[in-house]
Amino acid sequence: MIRLWNWYKQKSFILKITSGFILGVIVGLLFGPAAGVLAPFGTLFLNLLKMIVVPLILLTLIVSVNNSNPKELGRIGGKIFPYYLLTTAIAVLLGIWIAKLIKPGIGLSMPSTDNFEVPDAPSTIEVLMNIVPTNIFQSLANGDILSIVFLALIVGFSISLMRHSKEQGMREKGDLLLNLSEAGSEVTFRILNGVLQYAPIGVLGITANSIGNQGFDTLQSLGKYVLASYAGVAVQMFIVFPLILLIFKVPVLRFFKNVREALFTAFVTCSSLGTLPVTLRTAKKAGISDRVANFTLPVGATVNMNGSAIHFGVGVIFAADIVGYDLTIGTIIAIILTGTLAAVGTAGVPGAGLIGMSIVFTQAGLPIEIVGLTAGVNVITDMVFTTCNVTGDIVGAAVVDQSEKKHQDYQAPVTEIPAKTAAK
Ligand code: ASP
């Protein structure tokens, strides 16, 4: 038994997770809906990831805020946020353009909305206001990621102020709090290592269940919608991102080779947040400094959603074609704006894009029933959207890291993601 475990542990993560995925597809195709009995294995995996995500974001951000000086943090933030907004807006536009070419909605009729309820879509202002929690414990318990990021940033900054105080007593307290946070983050990474060893079984469960239940029938009616989504993501992944990398002189092929584990994990888990631990690890492999990665990647996994933005662009044209609604330039500009904000507000969890899409539809005056129609194939499209979301995060980190290297006060990375935490 111990030998078997050691053998399993030594196999590469990507090999194990690929095997889980392929086995899942085979089981799903062979057994159809009966493959649903494996669903609990997948649910267990997602629960484990969700369990670890809140402490991971909180502690990694508190520690990483303290590993940079305030001047440097402002500079990194000043670079990464414009990058997020710009690439997200490009992605919405790309989704609109590709869907206009492929015309996925033409020939489809309105779906029956009898048994699908679209979640209530909060307004843009509400999304922004809710970032500041009224009750931090409630936000932690509910897993309100934007609020948790906000909380981590202000706690991290306050600890940093204490550590740089003129009073010795205050400095000692600040150091104590930082030590505690570092110790906590170490524990989280160790637990995570165990969770990642379980990942292949979880992936088998998720895949068998979704392939078994969705089958390829749904793909037939919504094939063009799926095609448009995949095409949009392909353009962003293979044209837009490589161009950005080239502009900043990051070697493109080596970059993709180094980060492929994260992309694959995103593809199978459909969760940028769930993928975050692997993303952090591959960023290290890609040579991105810890100070940039540990700050930009948790924030990126929360607010930077290029794939979800493509989702909204494709979805809007799909719906507009179904109801025969001709979009004016003004409406398209409004869609790009709302789509960008909705993507920022989209949580990095499976299916979250459906909520963002209802926000965009509501604002564009399109029937949100159509969100329900696309929900049937969301499992298939969410895979590539999430992969694109995660790629966008790492490209952003790589670009900022590259430009940081030019600064004189740039120092060698000071925090390490413990090597032992890396799942083999
Ligand atoms: N599943 C996506 C993610 O985690 C979000 C979405 O549904 O668009 O990145």
Short mmCIF file of C-alpha atoms and ligand atoms in Angstrom, two decimals:
data_model
loop_
_atom_site.label_atom_id
_atom_site.label_comp_id
_atom_site.label_asym_id
_atom_site.label_seq_id
_atom_site.Cartn_x
_atom_site.Cartn_y
_atom_site.Cartn_z
CA MET A 1 0.00 0.00 0.00
CA ILE A 2 2.76 2.39 1.00
CA ARG A 3 4.63 1.45 -2.16
CA LEU A 4 1.56 2.16 -4.27
CA TRP A 5 1.17 5.55 -2.57
CA ASN A 6 4.83 6.41 -3.18
CA TRP A 7 4.53 5.35 -6.82
CA TYR A 8 1.40 7.53 -7.19
CA LYS A 9 3.07 10.50 -5.48
CA GLN A 10 6.01 10.37 -7.83
CA LYS A 11 3.92 10.55 -11.00
CA SER A 12 3.59 14.02 -12.49
CA PHE A 13 0.53 16.07 -11.56
CA ILE A 14 -0.35 16.70 -15.18
CA LEU A 15 -0.23 12.99 -16.03
CA LYS A 16 -2.47 12.09 -13.10
CA ILE A 17 -5.02 14.79 -13.77
CA THR A 18 -5.09 13.99 -17.53
CA SER A 19 -5.68 10.32 -16.75
CA GLY A 20 -8.54 11.30 -14.42
CA PHE A 21 -10.09 13.45 -17.15
CA ILE A 22 -9.79 10.82 -19.92
CA LEU A 23 -11.15 8.08 -17.67
CA GLY A 24 -14.03 10.38 -16.75
CA VAL A 25 -14.89 11.00 -20.43
CA ILE A 26 -14.81 7.25 -21.15
CA VAL A 27 -16.97 6.38 -18.13
CA GLY A 28 -19.41 9.21 -18.97
CA LEU A 29 -19.78 8.08 -22.59
CA LEU A 30 -20.12 4.41 -21.66
CA PHE A 31 -22.58 4.72 -18.81
CA GLY A 32 -24.49 7.94 -19.62
CA PRO A 33 -26.49 9.40 -16.73
CA ALA A 34 -25.59 6.36 -14.58
CA ALA A 35 -22.06 7.80 -14.38
CA GLY A 36 -23.66 10.33 -12.01
CA VAL A 37 -22.90 7.92 -9.15
CA LEU A 38 -19.33 9.21 -9.36
CA ALA A 39 -20.46 12.81 -8.85
CA PRO A 40 -19.77 12.82 -5.07
CA PHE A 41 -16.04 12.28 -5.76
CA GLY A 42 -16.09 15.48 -7.79
CA THR A 43 -18.14 17.34 -5.19
CA LEU A 44 -15.65 16.31 -2.52
CA PHE A 45 -12.79 17.75 -4.59
CA LEU A 46 -14.62 21.06 -5.15
CA ASN A 47 -15.49 21.23 -1.43
CA LEU A 48 -11.84 20.73 -0.51
CA LEU A 49 -10.78 23.48 -2.89
CA LYS A 50 -13.43 25.85 -1.60
CA MET A 51 -12.40 25.07 1.98
CA ILE A 52 -8.84 26.12 1.31
CA VAL A 53 -9.48 29.15 -0.87
CA VAL A 54 -10.61 31.66 1.79
CA PRO A 55 -7.63 31.17 4.14
CA LEU A 56 -5.33 30.97 1.13
CA ILE A 57 -6.38 34.34 -0.29
CA LEU A 58 -6.49 36.03 3.10
CA LEU A 59 -3.09 34.82 4.30
CA THR A 60 -1.19 34.98 0.98
CA LEU A 61 -2.32 38.56 0.42
CA ILE A 62 -1.52 39.69 3.98
CA VAL A 63 1.95 38.18 3.68
CA SER A 64 2.59 39.47 0.18
CA VAL A 65 1.51 43.04 1.03
CA ASN A 66 4.20 42.91 3.73
CA ASN A 67 6.85 41.62 1.39
CA SER A 68 6.83 44.74 -0.72
CA ASN A 69 7.38 48.30 0.31
CA PRO A 70 4.33 50.57 -0.06
CA LYS A 71 5.88 52.46 -2.97
CA GLU A 72 6.44 49.26 -4.85
CA LEU A 73 2.88 47.99 -4.17
CA GLY A 74 1.38 51.17 -5.55
CA ARG A 75 3.54 50.77 -8.64
CA ILE A 76 2.52 47.12 -9.20
CA GLY A 77 -1.16 47.98 -8.66
CA GLY A 78 -0.85 50.93 -11.04
CA LYS A 79 0.34 48.56 -13.74
CA ILE A 80 -1.83 45.52 -13.19
CA PHE A 81 -5.24 47.20 -12.90
CA PRO A 82 -5.09 49.08 -16.22
CA TYR A 83 -3.88 45.80 -17.78
CA TYR A 84 -6.92 43.94 -16.37
CA LEU A 85 -9.42 46.54 -17.58
CA LEU A 86 -7.91 46.84 -21.03
CA THR A 87 -7.62 43.11 -21.76
CA THR A 88 -11.12 42.48 -20.38
CA ALA A 89 -12.65 45.16 -22.62
CA ILE A 90 -10.79 43.68 -25.62
CA ALA A 91 -12.16 40.26 -24.69
CA VAL A 92 -15.81 41.45 -24.62
CA LEU A 93 -15.32 43.05 -28.03
CA LEU A 94 -13.69 39.88 -29.32
CA GLY A 95 -16.67 37.79 -28.14
CA ILE A 96 -19.07 40.16 -29.92
CA TRP A 97 -17.04 40.08 -33.13
CA ILE A 98 -16.61 36.29 -33.29
CA ALA A 99 -20.30 35.70 -32.53
CA LYS A 100 -21.24 38.16 -35.29
CA LEU A 101 -19.17 36.06 -37.69
CA ILE A 102 -20.42 32.65 -36.57
CA LYS A 103 -24.01 33.81 -35.85
CA PRO A 104 -24.81 31.10 -33.30
CA GLY A 105 -28.32 32.32 -32.47
CA ILE A 106 -29.72 32.35 -36.01
CA GLY A 107 -32.19 29.49 -36.45
CA LEU A 108 -32.74 28.89 -32.75
CA SER A 109 -36.07 29.49 -31.07
CA MET A 110 -36.75 30.82 -27.57
CA PRO A 111 -36.11 28.32 -24.84
CA SER A 112 -38.73 27.16 -22.45
CA THR A 113 -38.01 28.83 -19.15
CA ASP A 114 -40.27 26.64 -17.05
CA ASN A 115 -37.67 24.98 -14.91
CA PHE A 116 -34.71 27.31 -14.93
CA GLU A 117 -34.30 30.19 -12.57
CA VAL A 118 -31.65 32.76 -13.36
CA PRO A 119 -30.08 34.06 -10.16
CA ASP A 120 -30.92 37.64 -9.19
CA ALA A 121 -28.45 39.97 -10.81
CA PRO A 122 -27.18 42.78 -8.54
CA SER A 123 -26.67 46.18 -10.17
CA THR A 124 -23.14 47.36 -10.98
CA ILE A 125 -23.27 49.88 -8.13
CA GLU A 126 -24.36 47.14 -5.73
CA VAL A 127 -21.46 44.94 -6.85
CA LEU A 128 -19.01 47.77 -6.20
CA MET A 129 -20.53 48.78 -2.82
CA ASN A 130 -20.60 45.20 -1.57
CA ILE A 131 -16.81 45.03 -1.80
CA VAL A 132 -16.66 46.80 1.58
CA PRO A 133 -18.06 44.30 4.07
CA THR A 134 -20.45 45.38 6.80
CA ASN A 135 -19.58 42.27 8.75
CA ILE A 136 -16.21 40.72 8.08
CA PHE A 137 -17.14 37.39 9.66
CA GLN A 138 -20.18 37.11 7.44
CA SER A 139 -18.03 37.83 4.37
CA LEU A 140 -15.53 35.18 5.42
CA ALA A 141 -18.28 32.67 6.12
CA ASN A 142 -20.07 33.40 2.83
CA GLY A 143 -16.82 33.36 0.88
CA ASP A 144 -17.44 36.86 -0.60
CA ILE A 145 -14.13 36.91 -2.40
CA LEU A 146 -14.02 40.60 -3.35
CA SER A 147 -14.68 41.55 0.29
CA ILE A 148 -12.05 39.10 1.49
CA VAL A 149 -9.48 40.60 -0.90
CA PHE A 150 -10.39 44.05 0.43
CA LEU A 151 -10.06 42.84 4.02
CA ALA A 152 -6.71 41.14 3.36
CA LEU A 153 -5.33 44.27 1.73
CA ILE A 154 -6.29 46.61 4.57
CA VAL A 155 -5.11 44.17 7.26
CA GLY A 156 -1.86 43.64 5.35
CA PHE A 157 -1.28 47.38 4.97
CA SER A 158 -2.02 48.01 8.66
CA ILE A 159 0.43 45.31 9.73
CA SER A 160 3.00 46.86 7.41
CA LEU A 161 2.45 50.29 9.01
CA MET A 162 2.91 48.75 12.48
CA ARG A 163 6.13 47.07 11.38
CA HIS A 164 7.50 50.36 10.12
CA SER A 165 6.39 52.32 13.20
CA LYS A 166 8.85 54.43 15.22
CA GLU A 167 7.83 52.71 18.47
CA GLN A 168 9.65 49.51 19.17
CA GLY A 169 6.67 47.90 20.94
CA MET A 170 4.48 48.55 17.93
CA ARG A 171 7.08 47.12 15.57
CA GLU A 172 7.26 43.95 17.68
CA LYS A 173 3.49 43.52 17.56
CA GLY A 174 3.51 44.02 13.80
CA ASP A 175 6.24 41.41 13.39
CA LEU A 176 4.30 38.99 15.59
CA LEU A 177 1.19 39.38 13.45
CA LEU A 178 3.19 38.87 10.28
CA ASN A 179 4.87 35.77 11.71
CA LEU A 180 1.46 34.36 12.60
CA SER A 181 0.16 35.04 9.10
CA GLU A 182 3.24 33.42 7.56
CA ALA A 183 2.84 30.35 9.75
CA GLY A 184 -0.85 30.15 8.85
CA SER A 185 -0.08 30.42 5.16
CA GLU A 186 2.47 27.61 5.51
CA VAL A 187 -0.19 25.34 7.05
CA THR A 188 -2.61 26.20 4.25
CA PHE A 189 -0.06 25.24 1.60
CA ARG A 190 0.60 21.94 3.32
CA ILE A 191 -3.10 21.06 3.41
CA LEU A 192 -3.29 22.06 -0.20
CA ASN A 193 -0.61 19.59 -1.13
CA GLY A 194 -2.87 16.81 0.15
CA VAL A 195 -5.87 18.21 -1.70
CA LEU A 196 -3.92 18.25 -4.97
CA GLN A 197 -2.99 14.60 -4.54
CA TYR A 198 -6.72 13.85 -4.50
CA ALA A 199 -7.41 16.06 -7.56
CA PRO A 200 -7.24 13.33 -10.25
CA ILE A 201 -10.00 11.31 -8.56
CA GLY A 202 -12.09 14.44 -8.16
CA VAL A 203 -11.62 15.28 -11.81
CA LEU A 204 -12.69 11.77 -12.81
CA GLY A 205 -15.91 12.26 -10.81
CA ILE A 206 -16.68 15.70 -12.26
CA THR A 207 -16.01 14.66 -15.86
CA ALA A 208 -17.88 11.34 -15.73
CA ASN A 209 -20.90 13.08 -14.26
CA SER A 210 -21.02 15.99 -16.69
CA ILE A 211 -20.28 13.97 -19.83
CA GLY A 212 -22.74 11.28 -18.69
CA ASN A 213 -25.54 13.76 -18.15
CA GLN A 214 -24.96 16.40 -20.81
CA GLY A 215 -23.76 14.00 -23.46
CA PHE A 216 -23.13 15.41 -26.90
CA ASP A 217 -26.81 15.95 -27.72
CA THR A 218 -26.84 19.40 -26.24
CA LEU A 219 -23.76 20.18 -28.26
CA GLN A 220 -25.73 19.60 -31.43
CA SER A 221 -28.30 22.32 -30.82
CA LEU A 222 -25.88 24.72 -29.22
CA GLY A 223 -22.88 23.64 -31.28
CA LYS A 224 -22.35 26.99 -32.92
CA TYR A 225 -22.57 28.81 -29.61
CA VAL A 226 -19.90 26.51 -28.23
CA LEU A 227 -17.85 26.94 -31.41
CA ALA A 228 -18.04 30.73 -31.15
CA SER A 229 -16.97 30.56 -27.50
CA TYR A 230 -14.01 28.31 -28.32
CA ALA A 231 -13.01 30.48 -31.28
CA GLY A 232 -13.09 33.64 -29.15
CA VAL A 233 -10.95 32.02 -26.50
CA ALA A 234 -8.55 30.71 -29.17
CA VAL A 235 -8.01 34.20 -30.58
CA GLN A 236 -7.41 35.63 -27.09
CA MET A 237 -5.08 32.77 -26.09
CA PHE A 238 -3.12 32.37 -29.31
CA ILE A 239 -3.10 35.89 -30.74
CA VAL A 240 -3.84 38.52 -28.08
CA PHE A 241 -1.81 37.03 -25.20
CA PRO A 242 1.24 36.07 -27.31
CA LEU A 243 1.24 39.60 -28.76
CA ILE A 244 1.22 41.12 -25.26
CA LEU A 245 4.02 38.75 -24.21
CA LEU A 246 6.06 39.63 -27.30
CA ILE A 247 5.65 43.35 -26.66
CA PHE A 248 7.10 42.84 -23.18
CA LYS A 249 9.80 40.49 -24.49
CA VAL A 250 8.60 37.39 -22.64
CA PRO A 251 9.46 34.22 -24.65
CA VAL A 252 6.02 32.94 -25.68
CA LEU A 253 6.56 29.20 -26.14
CA ARG A 254 8.57 28.80 -22.96
CA PHE A 255 5.90 30.75 -21.09
CA PHE A 256 3.10 28.41 -22.21
CA LYS A 257 5.23 25.36 -21.54
CA ASN A 258 5.91 26.48 -17.98
CA VAL A 259 2.33 27.35 -17.12
CA ARG A 260 0.55 24.43 -18.78
CA GLU A 261 -0.29 22.68 -15.50
CA ALA A 262 -2.29 25.69 -14.34
CA LEU A 263 -4.10 25.91 -17.68
CA PHE A 264 -5.01 22.27 -17.56
CA THR A 265 -6.20 22.49 -13.95
CA ALA A 266 -8.35 25.48 -14.90
CA PHE A 267 -9.78 23.54 -17.83
CA VAL A 268 -10.90 20.61 -15.71
CA THR A 269 -11.94 22.40 -12.51
CA CYS A 270 -13.68 25.39 -14.19
CA SER A 271 -12.54 27.52 -11.28
CA SER A 272 -9.82 30.18 -11.38
CA LEU A 273 -9.90 30.40 -7.60
CA GLY A 274 -9.63 26.65 -7.21
CA THR A 275 -6.72 26.71 -9.65
CA LEU A 276 -4.95 29.53 -7.78
CA PRO A 277 -2.56 27.26 -5.86
CA VAL A 278 -1.41 25.62 -9.08
CA THR A 279 -1.26 29.03 -10.79
CA LEU A 280 1.06 30.33 -8.07
CA ARG A 281 3.28 27.31 -8.45
CA THR A 282 3.54 27.53 -12.24
CA ALA A 283 4.22 31.27 -12.08
CA LYS A 284 7.26 30.41 -10.02
CA LYS A 285 8.28 27.89 -12.70
CA ALA A 286 7.85 30.59 -15.34
CA GLY A 287 10.37 32.68 -13.42
CA ILE A 288 7.89 35.31 -12.17
CA SER A 289 9.09 36.76 -8.88
CA ASP A 290 7.12 35.84 -5.76
CA ARG A 291 6.53 39.47 -4.84
CA VAL A 292 4.68 40.10 -8.10
CA ALA A 293 2.99 36.68 -8.33
CA ASN A 294 1.77 36.56 -4.73
CA PHE A 295 0.14 39.95 -5.09
CA THR A 296 -1.21 39.91 -8.64
CA LEU A 297 -2.37 36.29 -8.96
CA PRO A 298 -4.84 36.15 -6.01
CA VAL A 299 -6.23 39.52 -7.11
CA GLY A 300 -6.30 38.37 -10.75
CA ALA A 301 -8.10 35.11 -9.89
CA THR A 302 -10.77 37.30 -8.32
CA VAL A 303 -11.16 40.25 -10.67
CA ASN A 304 -9.46 39.47 -13.98
CA MET A 305 -11.77 37.38 -16.16
CA ASN A 306 -10.91 37.60 -19.85
CA GLY A 307 -12.64 34.32 -20.68
CA SER A 308 -15.83 35.32 -18.85
CA ALA A 309 -15.75 38.59 -20.80
CA ILE A 310 -15.68 36.64 -24.09
CA HIS A 311 -18.59 34.61 -22.67
CA PHE A 312 -20.64 37.81 -22.23
CA GLY A 313 -19.81 39.09 -25.73
CA VAL A 314 -20.75 35.81 -27.41
CA GLY A 315 -23.85 35.44 -25.19
CA VAL A 316 -25.20 38.90 -26.03
CA ILE A 317 -24.98 38.35 -29.80
CA PHE A 318 -26.42 34.86 -29.43
CA ALA A 319 -29.43 36.26 -27.58
CA ALA A 320 -29.79 39.27 -29.87
CA ASP A 321 -29.89 36.93 -32.90
CA ILE A 322 -32.52 34.71 -31.30
CA VAL A 323 -34.89 37.60 -30.58
CA GLY A 324 -33.97 39.52 -33.75
CA TYR A 325 -32.57 42.54 -31.92
CA ASP A 326 -30.26 44.77 -33.95
CA LEU A 327 -27.57 46.18 -31.71
CA THR A 328 -26.53 49.78 -32.31
CA ILE A 329 -22.98 51.04 -31.77
CA GLY A 330 -24.22 52.79 -28.61
CA THR A 331 -25.62 49.53 -27.23
CA ILE A 332 -22.40 47.72 -28.10
CA ILE A 333 -20.32 50.32 -26.23
CA ALA A 334 -22.64 50.00 -23.23
CA ILE A 335 -22.29 46.20 -23.42
CA ILE A 336 -18.48 46.48 -23.43
CA LEU A 337 -18.60 48.67 -20.30
CA THR A 338 -21.10 46.51 -18.43
CA GLY A 339 -19.40 43.35 -19.62
CA THR A 340 -16.05 44.56 -18.28
CA LEU A 341 -17.54 45.41 -14.87
CA ALA A 342 -19.56 42.19 -14.75
CA ALA A 343 -16.38 40.23 -15.51
CA VAL A 344 -14.63 42.01 -12.61
CA GLY A 345 -17.53 41.03 -10.35
CA THR A 346 -17.60 37.40 -11.56
CA ALA A 347 -16.34 35.00 -8.92
CA GLY A 348 -13.71 32.49 -10.00
CA VAL A 349 -15.94 29.49 -9.39
CA PRO A 350 -17.70 27.11 -11.80
CA GLY A 351 -20.74 28.60 -13.46
CA ALA A 352 -20.28 32.09 -11.99
CA GLY A 353 -20.28 33.54 -15.51
CA LEU A 354 -24.02 32.79 -15.75
CA ILE A 355 -24.66 35.40 -13.06
CA GLY A 356 -22.43 37.94 -14.83
CA MET A 357 -24.24 37.19 -18.06
CA SER A 358 -27.61 37.94 -16.47
CA ILE A 359 -26.21 41.30 -15.33
CA VAL A 360 -25.17 42.13 -18.90
CA PHE A 361 -28.46 40.89 -20.35
CA THR A 362 -30.51 42.91 -17.87
CA GLN A 363 -28.63 46.07 -18.75
CA ALA A 364 -28.84 45.41 -22.50
CA GLY A 365 -32.58 44.69 -22.26
CA LEU A 366 -32.22 41.11 -23.54
CA PRO A 367 -34.38 38.26 -22.18
CA ILE A 368 -32.38 36.57 -19.44
CA GLU A 369 -34.24 33.33 -20.19
CA ILE A 370 -31.58 32.79 -22.84
CA VAL A 371 -28.96 32.58 -20.10
CA GLY A 372 -30.87 29.47 -19.05
CA LEU A 373 -30.58 28.04 -22.55
CA THR A 374 -26.81 28.42 -22.54
CA ALA A 375 -26.58 26.99 -19.03
CA GLY A 376 -27.03 23.55 -20.59
CA VAL A 377 -23.65 23.77 -22.29
CA ASN A 378 -21.99 25.89 -19.65
CA VAL A 379 -19.99 22.92 -18.41
CA ILE A 380 -18.34 22.65 -21.81
CA THR A 381 -17.73 26.35 -22.39
CA ASP A 382 -16.74 27.14 -18.79
CA MET A 383 -13.68 24.93 -19.28
CA VAL A 384 -12.15 27.17 -21.93
CA PHE A 385 -13.38 30.42 -20.36
CA THR A 386 -11.69 29.51 -17.09
CA THR A 387 -8.49 28.48 -18.92
CA CYS A 388 -8.50 31.88 -20.61
CA ASN A 389 -9.17 33.62 -17.27
CA VAL A 390 -6.17 31.95 -15.67
CA THR A 391 -3.91 32.56 -18.68
CA GLY A 392 -4.80 36.26 -18.52
CA ASP A 393 -3.79 36.35 -14.86
CA ILE A 394 -0.39 34.78 -15.47
CA VAL A 395 0.29 36.88 -18.58
CA GLY A 396 -0.46 39.97 -16.47
CA ALA A 397 1.90 38.80 -13.75
CA ALA A 398 4.63 38.03 -16.31
CA VAL A 399 4.28 41.43 -17.95
CA VAL A 400 4.37 43.34 -14.66
CA ASP A 401 7.29 41.23 -13.46
CA GLN A 402 9.18 42.01 -16.63
CA SER A 403 8.67 45.74 -16.23
CA GLU A 404 9.48 45.56 -12.49
CA LYS A 405 12.90 44.15 -13.31
CA LYS A 406 13.77 47.49 -14.82
CA HIS A 407 13.36 49.27 -11.49
CA GLN A 408 16.47 49.83 -9.48
CA ASP A 409 14.86 49.12 -6.13
CA TYR A 410 13.73 45.74 -7.37
CA GLN A 411 15.18 43.05 -5.14
CA ALA A 412 15.34 39.31 -5.42
CA PRO A 413 12.10 37.62 -4.31
CA VAL A 414 11.84 37.21 -0.57
CA THR A 415 8.95 34.81 -0.10
CA GLU A 416 8.92 31.28 -1.32
CA ILE A 417 6.02 28.98 -1.89
CA PRO A 418 7.42 25.98 -0.05
CA ALA A 419 8.79 23.51 -2.55
CA LYS A 420 7.27 20.64 -0.60
CA THR A 421 3.79 21.94 -1.17
CA ALA A 422 4.10 21.36 -4.87
CA ALA A 423 2.11 18.29 -5.83
CA LYS A 424 4.16 16.01 -7.96
N1 ASP B 1 -15.68 29.58 -14.02
C1 ASP B 1 -15.02 30.82 -14.29
C2 ASP B 1 -13.78 30.94 -13.45
O1 ASP B 1 -13.68 30.37 -12.39
C3 ASP B 1 -15.89 31.99 -14.04
C4 ASP B 1 -17.03 31.96 -15.00
O2 ASP B 1 -17.95 31.16 -14.81
O3 ASP B 1 -17.02 32.73 -15.97
O4 ASP B 1 -12.85 31.61 -13.82
#
